[in-house]
Short mmCIF file of C-alpha atoms and ligand atoms in Angstrom, two decimals:
data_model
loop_
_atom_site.label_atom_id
_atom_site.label_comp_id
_atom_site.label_asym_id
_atom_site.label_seq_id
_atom_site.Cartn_x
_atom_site.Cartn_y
_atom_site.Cartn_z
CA UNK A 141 9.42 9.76 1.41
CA UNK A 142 11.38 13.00 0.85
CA UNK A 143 11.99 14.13 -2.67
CA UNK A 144 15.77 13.03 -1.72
CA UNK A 145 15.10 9.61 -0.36
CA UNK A 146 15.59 6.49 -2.74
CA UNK A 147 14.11 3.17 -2.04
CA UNK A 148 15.74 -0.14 -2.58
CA UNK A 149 13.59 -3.76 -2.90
CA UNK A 150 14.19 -6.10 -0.52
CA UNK A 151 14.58 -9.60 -0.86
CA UNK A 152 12.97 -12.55 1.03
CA UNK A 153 13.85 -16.13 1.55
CA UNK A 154 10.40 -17.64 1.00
CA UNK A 155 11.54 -20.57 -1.73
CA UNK A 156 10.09 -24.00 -0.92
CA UNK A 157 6.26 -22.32 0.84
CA UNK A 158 3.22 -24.99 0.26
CA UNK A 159 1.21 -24.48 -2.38
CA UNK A 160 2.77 -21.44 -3.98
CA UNK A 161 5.53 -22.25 -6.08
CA UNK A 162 9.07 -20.73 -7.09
CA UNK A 163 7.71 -19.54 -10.23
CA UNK A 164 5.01 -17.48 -8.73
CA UNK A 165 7.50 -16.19 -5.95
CA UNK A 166 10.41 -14.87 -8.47
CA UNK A 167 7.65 -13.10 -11.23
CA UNK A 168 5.88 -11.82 -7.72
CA UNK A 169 9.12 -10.92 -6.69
CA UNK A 170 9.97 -8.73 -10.37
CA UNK A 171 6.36 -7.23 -9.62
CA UNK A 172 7.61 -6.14 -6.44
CA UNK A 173 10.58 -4.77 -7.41
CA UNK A 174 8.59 -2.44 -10.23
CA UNK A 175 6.94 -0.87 -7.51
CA UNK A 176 9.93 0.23 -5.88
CA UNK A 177 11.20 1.62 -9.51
CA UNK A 178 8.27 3.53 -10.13
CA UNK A 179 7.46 4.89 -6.09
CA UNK A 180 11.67 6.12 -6.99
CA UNK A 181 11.04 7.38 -10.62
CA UNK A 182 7.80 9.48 -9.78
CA UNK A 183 9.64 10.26 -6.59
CA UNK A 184 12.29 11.72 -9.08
CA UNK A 185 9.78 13.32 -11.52
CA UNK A 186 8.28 15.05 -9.03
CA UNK A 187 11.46 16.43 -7.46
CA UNK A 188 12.16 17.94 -10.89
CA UNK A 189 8.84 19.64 -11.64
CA UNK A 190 8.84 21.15 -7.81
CA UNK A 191 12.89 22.10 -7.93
CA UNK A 192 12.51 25.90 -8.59
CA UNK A 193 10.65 26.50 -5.26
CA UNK A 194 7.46 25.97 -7.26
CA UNK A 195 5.00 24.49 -9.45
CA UNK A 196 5.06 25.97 -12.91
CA UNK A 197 1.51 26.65 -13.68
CA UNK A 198 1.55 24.72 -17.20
CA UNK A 199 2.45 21.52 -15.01
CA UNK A 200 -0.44 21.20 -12.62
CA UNK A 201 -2.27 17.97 -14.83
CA UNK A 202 1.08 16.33 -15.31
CA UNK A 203 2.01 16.72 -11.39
CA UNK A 204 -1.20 15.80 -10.71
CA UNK A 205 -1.38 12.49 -12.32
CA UNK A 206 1.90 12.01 -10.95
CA UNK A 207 1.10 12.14 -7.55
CA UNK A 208 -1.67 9.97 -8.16
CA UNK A 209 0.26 7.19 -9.48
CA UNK A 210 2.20 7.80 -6.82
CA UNK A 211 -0.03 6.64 -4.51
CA UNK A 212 -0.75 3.39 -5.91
CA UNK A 213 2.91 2.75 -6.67
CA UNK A 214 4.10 3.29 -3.21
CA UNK A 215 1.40 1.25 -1.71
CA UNK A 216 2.36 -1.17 -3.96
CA UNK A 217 5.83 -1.41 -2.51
CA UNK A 218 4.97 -0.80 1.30
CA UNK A 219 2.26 -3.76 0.92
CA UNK A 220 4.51 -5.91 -0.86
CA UNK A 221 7.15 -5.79 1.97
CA UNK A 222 4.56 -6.51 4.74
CA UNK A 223 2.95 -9.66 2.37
CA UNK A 224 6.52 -11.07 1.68
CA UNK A 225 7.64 -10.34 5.44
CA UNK A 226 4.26 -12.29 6.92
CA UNK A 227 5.21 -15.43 5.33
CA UNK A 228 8.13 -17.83 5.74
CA UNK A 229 9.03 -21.79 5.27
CA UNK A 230 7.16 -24.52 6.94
CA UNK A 231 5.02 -21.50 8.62
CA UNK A 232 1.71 -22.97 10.49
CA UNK A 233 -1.81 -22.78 9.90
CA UNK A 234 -2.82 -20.94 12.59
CA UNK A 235 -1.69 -18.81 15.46
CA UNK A 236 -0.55 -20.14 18.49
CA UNK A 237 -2.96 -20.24 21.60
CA UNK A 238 -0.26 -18.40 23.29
CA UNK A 239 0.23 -16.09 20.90
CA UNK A 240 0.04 -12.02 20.91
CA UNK A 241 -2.22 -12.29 17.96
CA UNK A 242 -4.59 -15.28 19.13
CA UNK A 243 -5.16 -13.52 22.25
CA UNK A 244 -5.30 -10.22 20.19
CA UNK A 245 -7.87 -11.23 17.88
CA UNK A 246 -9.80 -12.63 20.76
CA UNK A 247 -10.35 -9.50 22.01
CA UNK A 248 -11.49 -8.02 18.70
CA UNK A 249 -13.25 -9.86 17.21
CA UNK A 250 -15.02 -12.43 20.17
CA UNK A 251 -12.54 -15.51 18.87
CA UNK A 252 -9.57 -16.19 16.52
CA UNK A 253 -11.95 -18.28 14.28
CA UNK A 254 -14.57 -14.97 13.82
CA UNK A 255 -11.47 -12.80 12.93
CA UNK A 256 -9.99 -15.59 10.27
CA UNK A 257 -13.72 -16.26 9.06
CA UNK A 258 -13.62 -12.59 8.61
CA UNK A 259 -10.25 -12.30 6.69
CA UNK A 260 -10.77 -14.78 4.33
CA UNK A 261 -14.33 -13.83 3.38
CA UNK A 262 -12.63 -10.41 3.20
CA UNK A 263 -9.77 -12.36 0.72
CA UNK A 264 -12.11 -13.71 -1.55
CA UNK A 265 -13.93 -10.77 -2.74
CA UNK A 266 -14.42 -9.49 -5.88
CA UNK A 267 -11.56 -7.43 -7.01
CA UNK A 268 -8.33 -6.94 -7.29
CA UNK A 269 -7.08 -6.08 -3.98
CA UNK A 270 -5.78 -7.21 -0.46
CA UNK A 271 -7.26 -8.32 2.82
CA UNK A 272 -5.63 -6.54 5.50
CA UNK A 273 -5.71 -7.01 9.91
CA UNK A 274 -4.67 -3.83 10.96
CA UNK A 275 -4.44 -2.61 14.44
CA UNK A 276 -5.79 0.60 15.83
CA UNK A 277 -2.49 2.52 17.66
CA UNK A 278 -5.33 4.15 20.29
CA UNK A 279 -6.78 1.52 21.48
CA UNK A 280 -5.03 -1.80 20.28
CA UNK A 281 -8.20 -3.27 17.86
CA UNK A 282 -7.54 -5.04 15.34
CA UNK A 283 -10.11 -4.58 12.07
CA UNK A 284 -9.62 -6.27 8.91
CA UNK A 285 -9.97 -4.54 5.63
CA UNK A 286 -10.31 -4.34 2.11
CA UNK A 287 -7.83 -2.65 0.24
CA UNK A 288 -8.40 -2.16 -3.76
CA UNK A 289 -5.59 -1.82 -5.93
CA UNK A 290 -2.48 -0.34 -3.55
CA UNK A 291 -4.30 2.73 -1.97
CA UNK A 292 -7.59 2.47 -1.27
CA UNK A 293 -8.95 1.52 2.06
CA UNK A 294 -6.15 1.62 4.63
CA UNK A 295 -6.62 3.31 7.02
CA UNK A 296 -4.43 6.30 7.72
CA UNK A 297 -2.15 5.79 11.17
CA UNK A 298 -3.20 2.29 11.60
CA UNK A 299 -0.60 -0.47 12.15
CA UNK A 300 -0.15 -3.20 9.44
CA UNK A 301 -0.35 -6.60 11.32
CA UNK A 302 -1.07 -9.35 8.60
CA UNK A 303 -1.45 -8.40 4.67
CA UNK A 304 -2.46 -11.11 1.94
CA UNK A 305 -1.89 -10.04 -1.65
CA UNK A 306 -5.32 -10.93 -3.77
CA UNK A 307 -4.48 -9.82 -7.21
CA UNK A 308 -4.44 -12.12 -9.70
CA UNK A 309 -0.69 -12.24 -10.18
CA UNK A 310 -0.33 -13.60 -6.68
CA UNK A 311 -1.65 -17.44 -7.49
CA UNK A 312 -2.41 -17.37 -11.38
CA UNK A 313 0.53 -20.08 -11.97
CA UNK A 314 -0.26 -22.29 -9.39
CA UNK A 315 -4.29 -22.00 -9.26
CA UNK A 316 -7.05 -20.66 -11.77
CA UNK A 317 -8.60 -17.56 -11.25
CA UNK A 318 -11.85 -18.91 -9.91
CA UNK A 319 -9.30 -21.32 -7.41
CA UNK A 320 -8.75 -17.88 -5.53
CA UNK A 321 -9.95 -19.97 -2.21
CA UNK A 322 -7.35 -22.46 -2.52
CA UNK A 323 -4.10 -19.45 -3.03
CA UNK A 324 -6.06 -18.44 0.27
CA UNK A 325 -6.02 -21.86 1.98
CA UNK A 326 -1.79 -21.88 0.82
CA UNK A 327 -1.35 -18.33 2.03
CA UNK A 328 -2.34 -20.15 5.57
CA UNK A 329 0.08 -22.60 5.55
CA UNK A 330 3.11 -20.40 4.94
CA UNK A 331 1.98 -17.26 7.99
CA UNK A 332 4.99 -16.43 9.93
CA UNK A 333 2.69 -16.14 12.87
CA UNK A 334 6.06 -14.95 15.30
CA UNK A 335 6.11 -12.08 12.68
CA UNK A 336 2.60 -11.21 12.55
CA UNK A 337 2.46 -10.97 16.43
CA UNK A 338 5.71 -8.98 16.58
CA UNK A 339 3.66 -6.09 14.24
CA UNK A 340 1.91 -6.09 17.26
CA UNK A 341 1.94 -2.52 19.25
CA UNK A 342 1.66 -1.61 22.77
CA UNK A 343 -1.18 0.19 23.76
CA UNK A 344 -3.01 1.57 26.26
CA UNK A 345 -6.38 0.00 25.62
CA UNK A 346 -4.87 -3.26 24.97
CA UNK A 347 -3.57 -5.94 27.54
CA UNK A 348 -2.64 -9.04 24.43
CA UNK A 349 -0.17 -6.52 22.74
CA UNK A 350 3.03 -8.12 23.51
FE1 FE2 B 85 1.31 -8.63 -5.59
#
């Protein structure tokens, strides 16, 4: 993001998933639409302290708190988008034989049910965080990953393929917070798999990249 560039939240027609109502949708949504705020205000703070060519020296802590937050709000909004964008209405359980992914994950991980055993043990950790499949651009892998908070664990350069929110906020009106498992098992039902496989890149290393 330049210091000139201004974000604006997206929206997404998810109403009517299984197992995660409206009401967790629209206050996930507001959530979502923070991030964006804050990735624009710091965005805008930062532009300020930086506009005469340089840093004034009595500003360094400030700016540097700044840019941290900026990290974690920006992630915040880039995740959010990918989460909201991997789901849709009446979505299925799991990926098509056919499918980029299937035969993607195949690949990776020896079968699609090692990968998703993978995920979801990845899901349910401790924390407040995301699982993440991401897909290496040099050679087509796909790894899953733990990301806590926004920021920490992806993996720079890497291509976003399927992202599950874990935090709290996610499932806490539809399931309690030990219930994390069953937010999980809902988060299944509503995959746009066509999506997910469209994140898909070409690469050299990989012949299941669409
Ligand atoms: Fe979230």
């Amino acid at each position: 993001m330049g210091l000139n560039t201004v974000y604006k939240a997206k929206s997404f027609d998810l109403s009517g998933l299984t197992g995660i109502s409206d009401e967790t949708l629209a206050m996930h949504f507001k959530l979502y639409e923070g991030y964006v705020t804050n990735t624009n205000l710091l965005n805008q703070q930062i532009a300020e302290m930086i506009s005469g060519g340089q840093l004034d020296a009595t500003k360094t802590a400030a700016f540097s708190e700044i840019r941290r937050r900026y990290g974690f709000e920006y992630n915040g909004m880039v995740l959010h988008e990918y989460y909201f964008g991997n789901m849709k209405k009446q979505g299925t359980v799991d990926a098509n034989k056919d499918s980029a992914f299937y035969k993607s994950a195949e690949e990776s991980f020896g079968s699609y049910d090692v990968w998703k055993a993978d995920f979801v043990a990845t899901g349910k950790m401790r924390g407040v965080g995301w699982a993440a499949t991401y897909q290496d651009p040099s050679n087509g892998a796909l790894s899953n990953h733990w990301i806590n908070l926004h920021e920490t664990g992806n993996v720079a350069g890497y291509t976003p393929i399927l992202i599950m929110d874990v935090w709290e906020h996610a499932f806490i009106k539809d399931y309690a917070p030990a219930d994390r498992p069953k937010y999980i098992e809902a988060f299944f039902s509503n995959i746009d798999w066509d999506a997910v496989s469209g994140r898909l890149q070409d690469t050299a290393g990989s012949a299941s990249a669409k």
